[in-house]
Amino acid sequence: MFSTLLFMDPVLNFTVFQVCIYLELDLVITDMGTQNIIWNVCKKYLTIGLVGITLTDRYAGVCPIRGSSMSPTFNPSLGSFTDDYVFLEKFCLDKYKFSHGDVVIFSSPTNYKERCVKRIVAMEGDYISNVNGASKVPEGHCWVEGDNSASSFDSRSFGPIPIGLIHGRVTHVIWPPQRMRKVDRRIRQDGLAF
Amino acid sequence: MSRFQQWAFIVKEALDKSFLVAKFFCAVHVTSTYLCSTALVYGPSMLPTFNLSGEIVLLESISTRYGKVDSGDVVIVRSPENPRKVITKRIIGMEGDSITYVVDPINSDRTETLVVPKGHIWVEGDNIYSSNDSRNFGPVPYGLLQGKVFWKIWPAGAFGSIGRRPQTVDPALKVVEELKNS
């Protein structure tokens, strides 16, 4: 009697069929548990990613150096095949406190996607001598130059940069292992006019 | 032994809880730097758009990251004069645009025209009579952009999106343009 009624009513029939499918799917999931495992793995990687991004954004990071504009300090010989990798700390970004001779990484003022590494030669308020005589570094800016002045695109071409562009301070060379060392603060005297 | 177990349980619980909090802060940091965050805007420089006493706005950093901002957008910029401060201004011109601006709107109608250099933007406040912007410190490097303001959330009466630049904001420049046209 019941079955005939079921087959007579197409709508009811369809609903019962659907419920059966749902139940079956549910059974499959709980039986195999693969979905659960995948979800757990995803969650783990997501957590690692979040923590990693936060640490590299706020506290410290590693980045490769390309080109020879900082030549005696990084990438000393053109013949070496590997780039230097450096360790940069970002605690200085809290207060934006930098001093003369710090090696910093900043995004280029002419192309925001490019990162440059240079040494701070003069801070705000200092006088710097260039081709047009001495000029004052404006408030909130700093003057950056590469150690290898022969092949460096720096403040001598694009002028002083805002301190806000700086992303971190280089403290150590960490790769390749034979070049592992601390990057020291070096103050060049000849560039400063006063 | 049971006391030791109790302590071990407490320590484990505390570690779990602190890790959860740390994870939460990481998630907040990633959302605020890569997706969107809030900011408090105050001061006279954007007067018709934002009021003096302060408004809380939403800003998104996706369009600034991929270079999708255009002139007319309200953006938050790290101040080139003081890196510890951020300022809210409207973009007037992108790189390569030719900009005409009133040098000193309170005292004269004198205008100057210049081309925004590569990789820079020209920003001005909506209230040019009391705004410290590109007219004082020149074009701003694109890398200083923090985000684009797209929604006001507080006070409740001002809730809504940010409009385009109001027409009546720049009377001095308007007079100059009328003179040029006639």
Tab-separated table of C-alpha atoms in Angstrom:
chain	number	residue	atom	x	y	z
A	1	MET	CA	0.000	0.000	0.000
A	2	PHE	CA	2.719	2.442	1.060
A	3	SER	CA	4.951	1.617	-1.862
A	4	THR	CA	2.208	2.106	-4.368
A	5	LEU	CA	1.473	5.505	-2.880
A	6	LEU	CA	5.136	6.372	-3.122
A	7	PHE	CA	5.335	5.480	-6.732
A	8	MET	CA	2.104	7.251	-7.449
A	9	ASP	CA	3.292	10.600	-6.181
A	10	PRO	CA	6.276	11.777	-8.238
A	11	VAL	CA	7.157	14.711	-5.950
A	12	LEU	CA	7.287	12.665	-2.810
A	13	ASN	CA	9.183	10.000	-4.674
A	14	PHE	CA	11.838	12.477	-5.706
A	15	THR	CA	12.238	13.809	-2.165
A	16	VAL	CA	12.724	10.372	-0.705
A	17	PHE	CA	15.268	9.605	-3.390
A	18	GLN	CA	17.192	12.787	-2.569
A	19	VAL	CA	17.201	12.073	1.157
A	20	CYS	CA	18.597	8.638	0.387
A	21	ILE	CA	21.411	10.172	-1.674
A	22	TYR	CA	22.298	12.627	1.078
A	23	LEU	CA	22.380	9.914	3.691
A	24	GLU	CA	24.551	7.754	1.491
A	25	LEU	CA	27.031	10.589	0.828
A	26	ASP	CA	27.215	11.328	4.508
A	27	LEU	CA	27.924	7.678	5.209
A	28	VAL	CA	30.712	7.652	2.624
A	29	ILE	CA	32.375	10.708	4.157
A	30	THR	CA	32.297	9.452	7.703
A	31	ASP	CA	33.430	6.037	6.603
A	32	MET	CA	36.496	7.100	4.689
A	33	GLY	CA	37.531	10.161	6.674
A	34	THR	CA	39.732	11.377	3.815
A	35	GLN	CA	37.914	14.683	3.685
A	36	ASN	CA	38.734	15.173	7.303
A	37	ILE	CA	42.417	14.447	6.784
A	38	ILE	CA	42.623	16.837	3.842
A	39	TRP	CA	40.914	19.539	5.876
A	40	ASN	CA	43.355	19.066	8.746
A	41	VAL	CA	46.375	19.261	6.424
A	42	CYS	CA	44.977	22.428	4.814
A	43	LYS	CA	44.451	23.986	8.213
A	44	LYS	CA	48.006	23.186	9.229
A	45	TYR	CA	49.517	24.750	6.095
A	46	LEU	CA	47.284	27.801	6.420
A	47	THR	CA	48.464	28.328	9.994
A	48	ILE	CA	52.117	27.929	9.008
A	49	GLY	CA	51.585	30.414	6.179
A	50	LEU	CA	49.907	32.997	8.393
A	51	VAL	CA	52.583	32.761	11.086
A	52	GLY	CA	55.385	32.839	8.508
A	53	ILE	CA	54.042	35.890	6.695
A	54	THR	CA	53.567	37.745	9.967
A	55	LEU	CA	57.081	36.952	11.186
A	56	THR	CA	58.719	37.974	7.897
A	57	ASP	CA	56.617	41.137	7.713
A	58	ARG	CA	57.138	42.357	11.224
A	59	TYR	CA	60.333	40.981	12.663
A	60	ALA	CA	62.949	39.556	10.325
A	61	GLY	CA	63.442	38.153	6.855
A	62	VAL	CA	65.903	36.757	4.352
A	63	CYS	CA	66.361	38.072	0.863
A	64	PRO	CA	68.787	37.627	-2.048
A	65	ILE	CA	70.984	40.430	-3.371
A	66	ARG	CA	71.358	40.820	-7.127
A	67	GLY	CA	73.740	43.047	-9.026
A	68	SER	CA	77.046	44.579	-8.095
A	69	SER	CA	76.043	48.016	-6.814
A	70	MET	CA	77.104	47.116	-3.246
A	71	SER	CA	80.151	45.263	-4.518
A	72	PRO	CA	82.716	45.009	-1.728
A	73	THR	CA	79.997	44.294	0.830
A	74	PHE	CA	77.720	41.986	-1.185
A	75	ASN	CA	78.477	39.965	-4.339
A	76	PRO	CA	82.217	40.861	-4.319
A	77	SER	CA	83.245	38.944	-7.435
A	78	LEU	CA	81.383	38.979	-10.716
A	79	GLY	CA	82.443	35.391	-11.391
A	80	SER	CA	80.566	33.815	-8.494
A	81	PHE	CA	77.415	32.029	-9.572
A	82	THR	CA	75.438	32.363	-6.383
A	83	ASP	CA	73.891	35.537	-5.094
A	84	ASP	CA	74.453	36.583	-1.525
A	85	TYR	CA	71.519	36.037	0.809
A	86	VAL	CA	71.169	38.502	3.646
A	87	PHE	CA	69.294	38.592	6.912
A	88	LEU	CA	67.266	41.731	7.541
A	89	GLU	CA	65.684	42.889	10.744
A	90	LYS	CA	62.523	44.957	10.794
A	91	PHE	CA	62.352	46.088	14.399
A	92	CYS	CA	63.746	49.437	13.215
A	93	LEU	CA	60.472	50.007	11.324
A	94	ASP	CA	58.612	50.509	14.617
A	95	LYS	CA	60.084	53.940	15.179
A	96	TYR	CA	61.817	54.408	11.804
A	97	LYS	CA	65.106	54.943	13.595
A	98	PHE	CA	68.103	54.681	11.281
A	99	SER	CA	71.593	56.067	11.465
A	100	HIS	CA	74.408	56.883	9.095
A	101	GLY	CA	76.075	53.835	7.583
A	102	ASP	CA	73.120	51.441	7.909
A	103	VAL	CA	72.563	49.178	4.919
A	104	VAL	CA	68.840	49.277	4.151
A	105	ILE	CA	66.371	47.720	1.729
A	106	PHE	CA	63.792	50.072	0.250
A	107	SER	CA	61.386	50.070	-2.670
A	108	SER	CA	62.704	52.159	-5.515
A	109	PRO	CA	61.086	55.598	-5.827
A	110	THR	CA	60.845	55.239	-9.594
A	111	ASN	CA	59.253	51.760	-9.561
A	112	TYR	CA	57.426	50.592	-6.455
A	113	LYS	CA	57.741	46.897	-7.360
A	114	GLU	CA	61.540	47.028	-7.324
A	115	ARG	CA	63.563	46.654	-4.142
A	116	CYS	CA	67.010	48.219	-3.825
A	117	VAL	CA	69.707	47.732	-1.225
A	118	LYS	CA	71.948	50.715	-0.470
A	119	ARG	CA	73.835	52.351	2.366
A	120	ILE	CA	72.511	55.465	4.106
A	121	VAL	CA	75.053	58.247	3.622
A	122	ALA	CA	73.157	61.187	5.058
A	123	MET	CA	70.044	61.631	7.171
A	124	GLU	CA	67.519	64.480	7.259
A	125	GLY	CA	69.094	67.857	7.867
A	126	ASP	CA	72.578	66.863	6.693
A	127	TYR	CA	74.293	68.575	3.810
A	128	ILE	CA	75.474	66.442	0.928
A	129	SER	CA	77.861	67.503	-1.817
A	130	ASN	CA	76.960	66.545	-5.366
A	131	VAL	CA	77.460	67.943	-8.839
A	132	ASN	CA	75.408	71.093	-8.166
A	133	GLY	CA	77.271	71.914	-4.960
A	134	ALA	CA	76.004	71.178	-1.468
A	135	SER	CA	72.319	70.504	-0.886
A	136	LYS	CA	70.367	69.837	2.282
A	137	VAL	CA	68.560	66.534	2.717
A	138	PRO	CA	64.895	67.473	3.370
A	139	GLU	CA	62.913	66.515	6.435
A	140	GLY	CA	61.902	62.849	6.609
A	141	HIS	CA	64.269	61.845	3.836
A	142	CYS	CA	67.673	60.181	3.660
A	143	TRP	CA	70.433	60.017	1.082
A	144	VAL	CA	71.392	56.493	-0.028
A	145	GLU	CA	74.360	55.394	-2.106
A	146	GLY	CA	75.802	52.062	-3.188
A	147	ASP	CA	79.244	51.020	-1.983
A	148	ASN	CA	80.341	50.530	-5.574
A	149	SER	CA	79.794	54.065	-6.814
A	150	ALA	CA	80.921	53.173	-10.343
A	151	SER	CA	77.857	51.015	-11.050
A	152	SER	CA	75.112	52.112	-8.717
A	153	PHE	CA	71.767	53.740	-9.442
A	154	ASP	CA	71.149	55.670	-6.245
A	155	SER	CA	70.343	59.058	-4.730
A	156	ARG	CA	72.856	60.681	-7.042
A	157	SER	CA	70.349	60.023	-9.847
A	158	PHE	CA	66.945	60.057	-8.128
A	159	GLY	CA	67.634	62.352	-5.187
A	160	PRO	CA	66.888	61.778	-1.505
A	161	ILE	CA	64.279	59.111	-0.684
A	162	PRO	CA	61.542	59.284	1.988
A	163	ILE	CA	62.398	57.162	5.026
A	164	GLY	CA	58.924	55.607	4.764
A	165	LEU	CA	60.041	53.611	1.707
A	166	ILE	CA	62.534	51.596	3.783
A	167	HIS	CA	61.530	47.967	4.425
A	168	GLY	CA	64.338	46.723	6.640
A	169	ARG	CA	67.935	46.909	7.766
A	170	VAL	CA	70.503	44.354	6.621
A	171	THR	CA	72.445	42.886	9.548
A	172	HIS	CA	74.180	39.707	8.318
A	173	VAL	CA	75.231	37.908	5.170
A	174	ILE	CA	74.054	34.334	5.723
A	175	TRP	CA	74.675	32.575	2.394
A	176	PRO	CA	77.015	31.325	0.875
A	177	PRO	CA	78.480	29.886	4.116
A	178	GLN	CA	82.081	30.937	3.509
A	179	ARG	CA	80.972	34.579	3.316
A	180	MET	CA	78.851	34.494	6.464
A	181	ARG	CA	79.557	37.669	8.432
A	182	LYS	CA	78.057	40.671	10.130
A	183	VAL	CA	77.412	43.747	7.973
A	184	ASP	CA	78.983	46.611	9.857
A	185	ARG	CA	77.923	50.205	9.930
A	186	ARG	CA	80.424	52.168	7.870
A	187	ILE	CA	80.472	55.933	7.727
A	188	ARG	CA	82.022	57.474	4.674
A	189	GLN	CA	83.498	60.893	5.367
A	190	ASP	CA	84.214	62.296	1.913
A	191	GLY	CA	80.570	62.650	0.788
A	192	LEU	CA	79.481	64.889	3.644
A	193	ALA	CA	80.061	68.561	3.029
A	194	PHE	CA	79.719	69.539	6.680
B	1	MET	CA	52.241	12.177	40.687
B	2	SER	CA	48.713	13.433	40.392
B	3	ARG	CA	49.879	16.933	41.258
B	4	PHE	CA	52.467	16.737	38.490
B	5	GLN	CA	49.806	15.625	36.052
B	6	GLN	CA	47.644	18.504	37.121
B	7	TRP	CA	50.446	20.964	36.482
B	8	ALA	CA	51.272	19.392	33.133
B	9	PHE	CA	47.648	19.743	32.156
B	10	ILE	CA	47.572	23.402	33.171
B	11	VAL	CA	50.785	24.185	31.276
B	12	LYS	CA	49.548	22.396	28.183
B	13	GLU	CA	46.278	24.265	28.332
B	14	ALA	CA	48.075	27.613	28.713
B	15	LEU	CA	50.364	26.863	25.763
B	16	ASP	CA	47.402	25.901	23.605
B	17	LYS	CA	45.547	29.066	24.528
B	18	SER	CA	48.528	31.354	23.891
B	19	PHE	CA	49.159	29.697	20.550
B	20	LEU	CA	45.544	30.321	19.640
B	21	VAL	CA	45.920	33.995	20.541
B	22	ALA	CA	49.144	34.229	18.520
B	23	LYS	CA	47.397	32.656	15.540
B	24	PHE	CA	44.599	35.159	15.878
B	25	PHE	CA	47.047	38.074	15.841
B	26	CYS	CA	48.792	36.634	12.785
B	27	ALA	CA	45.456	36.412	10.992
B	28	VAL	CA	44.666	40.010	11.942
B	29	HIS	CA	48.065	41.186	10.705
B	30	VAL	CA	47.755	39.389	7.371
B	31	THR	CA	44.226	40.706	6.801
B	32	SER	CA	45.164	44.266	7.657
B	33	THR	CA	48.299	44.353	5.494
B	34	TYR	CA	47.068	42.415	2.487
B	35	LEU	CA	43.291	42.816	2.409
B	36	CYS	CA	41.687	45.657	4.300
B	37	SER	CA	41.903	47.517	7.557
B	38	THR	CA	40.415	50.491	9.334
B	39	ALA	CA	41.848	53.943	9.909
B	40	LEU	CA	40.880	57.031	11.845
B	41	VAL	CA	40.815	60.130	9.649
B	42	TYR	CA	40.719	63.573	11.194
B	43	GLY	CA	41.820	67.126	10.524
B	44	PRO	CA	40.800	69.957	8.223
B	45	SER	CA	42.639	68.949	5.054
B	46	MET	CA	39.903	66.737	3.531
B	47	LEU	CA	37.043	68.859	4.781
B	48	PRO	CA	34.028	68.289	2.546
B	49	THR	CA	34.752	64.555	2.399
B	50	PHE	CA	35.805	63.865	5.989
B	51	ASN	CA	34.856	66.041	8.937
B	52	LEU	CA	37.159	67.671	11.461
B	53	SER	CA	36.448	65.567	14.505
B	54	GLY	CA	37.382	62.237	13.017
B	55	GLU	CA	35.813	59.430	11.042
B	56	ILE	CA	36.620	55.755	10.914
B	57	VAL	CA	37.084	54.462	7.374
B	58	LEU	CA	37.793	51.140	5.701
B	59	LEU	CA	40.793	50.937	3.404
B	60	GLU	CA	41.800	48.129	1.100
B	61	SER	CA	45.356	47.423	0.000
B	62	ILE	CA	44.690	45.124	-2.955
B	63	SER	CA	44.353	47.868	-5.551
B	64	THR	CA	47.421	49.743	-4.289
B	65	ARG	CA	49.461	46.533	-4.331
B	66	TYR	CA	48.606	45.824	-7.965
B	67	GLY	CA	48.767	49.445	-9.148
B	68	LYS	CA	45.029	49.764	-9.799
B	69	VAL	CA	44.511	53.175	-8.156
B	70	ASP	CA	43.685	56.138	-10.373
B	71	SER	CA	43.295	59.864	-10.001
B	72	GLY	CA	40.223	60.780	-7.951
B	73	ASP	CA	40.735	57.988	-5.394
B	74	VAL	CA	41.194	58.850	-1.730
B	75	VAL	CA	44.332	57.133	-0.455
B	76	ILE	CA	46.286	56.805	2.760
B	77	VAL	CA	49.953	57.673	2.283
B	78	ARG	CA	52.904	57.404	4.648
B	79	SER	CA	53.996	61.013	5.029
B	80	PRO	CA	57.254	61.772	3.208
B	81	GLU	CA	58.063	64.391	5.827
B	82	ASN	CA	57.574	62.165	8.856
B	83	PRO	CA	57.632	58.387	8.330
B	84	ARG	CA	55.844	57.777	11.646
B	85	LYS	CA	52.726	59.550	10.373
B	86	VAL	CA	50.194	58.630	7.705
B	87	ILE	CA	48.105	61.189	5.845
B	88	THR	CA	44.839	60.947	3.883
B	89	LYS	CA	44.725	62.721	0.538
B	90	ARG	CA	43.105	62.493	-2.865
B	91	ILE	CA	45.144	61.497	-5.905
B	92	ILE	CA	45.164	64.295	-8.467
B	93	GLY	CA	47.537	62.789	-10.999
B	94	MET	CA	49.428	59.580	-11.719
B	95	GLU	CA	52.879	59.325	-13.296
B	96	GLY	CA	53.175	61.161	-16.594
B	97	ASP	CA	50.095	63.332	-16.003
B	98	SER	CA	50.368	67.078	-16.399
B	99	ILE	CA	49.189	68.830	-13.232
B	100	THR	CA	48.082	72.438	-12.787
B	101	TYR	CA	47.855	73.549	-9.196
B	102	VAL	CA	47.293	76.764	-7.268
B	103	VAL	CA	50.509	77.483	-5.417
B	104	ASP	CA	49.125	79.641	-2.619
B	105	PRO	CA	45.290	79.655	-2.744
B	106	ILE	CA	44.863	82.033	0.225
B	107	ASN	CA	46.868	84.916	-1.205
B	108	SER	CA	46.922	84.598	-4.987
B	109	ASP	CA	45.611	82.770	-8.033
B	110	ARG	CA	49.087	81.972	-9.324
B	111	THR	CA	49.177	78.469	-10.820
B	112	GLU	CA	52.003	76.210	-11.811
B	113	THR	CA	52.051	73.281	-14.184
B	114	LEU	CA	54.324	70.272	-13.999
B	115	VAL	CA	54.538	66.669	-15.148
B	116	VAL	CA	54.455	64.011	-12.415
B	117	PRO	CA	57.737	62.014	-12.630
B	118	LYS	CA	57.926	58.260	-13.161
B	119	GLY	CA	56.809	56.126	-10.232
B	120	HIS	CA	55.278	59.062	-8.387
B	121	ILE	CA	51.779	60.383	-7.724
B	122	TRP	CA	50.461	63.849	-7.012
B	123	VAL	CA	48.197	64.078	-3.955
B	124	GLU	CA	46.188	67.006	-2.623
B	125	GLY	CA	43.673	67.497	0.148
B	126	ASP	CA	40.114	68.396	-0.816
B	127	ASN	CA	40.379	71.563	1.262
B	128	ILE	CA	43.351	73.164	-0.469
B	129	TYR	CA	43.243	76.175	1.854
B	130	SER	CA	44.487	74.217	4.820
B	131	SER	CA	46.241	71.149	3.556
B	132	ASN	CA	49.865	70.104	3.644
B	133	ASP	CA	50.196	68.048	0.473
B	134	SER	CA	52.153	67.657	-2.766
B	135	ARG	CA	52.091	71.414	-3.241
B	136	ASN	CA	54.478	71.600	-0.284
B	137	PHE	CA	56.500	68.408	-0.492
B	138	GLY	CA	56.243	67.586	-4.175
B	139	PRO	CA	55.200	64.335	-5.860
B	140	VAL	CA	55.097	61.257	-3.615
B	141	PRO	CA	56.693	57.892	-4.553
B	142	TYR	CA	54.086	55.208	-5.203
B	143	GLY	CA	55.737	52.913	-2.649
B	144	LEU	CA	54.451	55.100	0.188
B	145	LEU	CA	50.800	54.272	-0.560
B	146	GLN	CA	49.221	52.272	2.252
B	147	GLY	CA	45.732	51.733	0.912
B	148	LYS	CA	42.715	53.122	-0.838
B	149	VAL	CA	39.839	54.426	1.276
B	150	PHE	CA	36.531	53.056	0.023
B	151	TRP	CA	33.987	53.112	2.851
B	152	LYS	CA	33.102	55.306	5.824
B	153	ILE	CA	31.860	53.331	8.812
B	154	TRP	CA	31.704	55.828	11.670
B	155	PRO	CA	29.904	58.096	12.636
B	156	ALA	CA	26.778	56.191	11.730
B	157	GLY	CA	25.247	59.129	9.853
B	158	ALA	CA	28.126	59.237	7.410
B	159	PHE	CA	28.029	55.485	6.693
B	160	GLY	CA	28.520	54.935	2.977
B	161	SER	CA	31.000	54.955	0.153
B	162	ILE	CA	33.372	57.800	-0.696
B	163	GLY	CA	32.110	60.000	-3.502
B	164	ARG	CA	34.071	61.451	-6.357
B	165	ARG	CA	35.740	64.818	-5.941
B	166	PRO	CA	33.104	67.503	-5.223
B	167	GLN	CA	32.826	70.208	-7.850
B	168	THR	CA	32.761	73.196	-5.545
B	169	VAL	CA	35.939	72.420	-3.718
B	170	ASP	CA	38.435	74.359	-5.752
B	171	PRO	CA	37.081	77.884	-6.412
B	172	ALA	CA	40.441	79.433	-7.201
B	173	LEU	CA	41.237	76.828	-9.810
B	174	LYS	CA	37.706	77.136	-11.200
B	175	VAL	CA	38.156	80.890	-11.755
B	176	VAL	CA	41.463	80.242	-13.490
B	177	GLU	CA	39.909	77.652	-15.778
B	178	GLU	CA	37.004	79.955	-16.639
B	179	LEU	CA	39.464	82.716	-17.541
B	180	LYS	CA	41.400	80.288	-19.699
B	181	ASN	CA	38.254	79.190	-21.530
B	182	SER	CA	36.871	82.672	-22.219
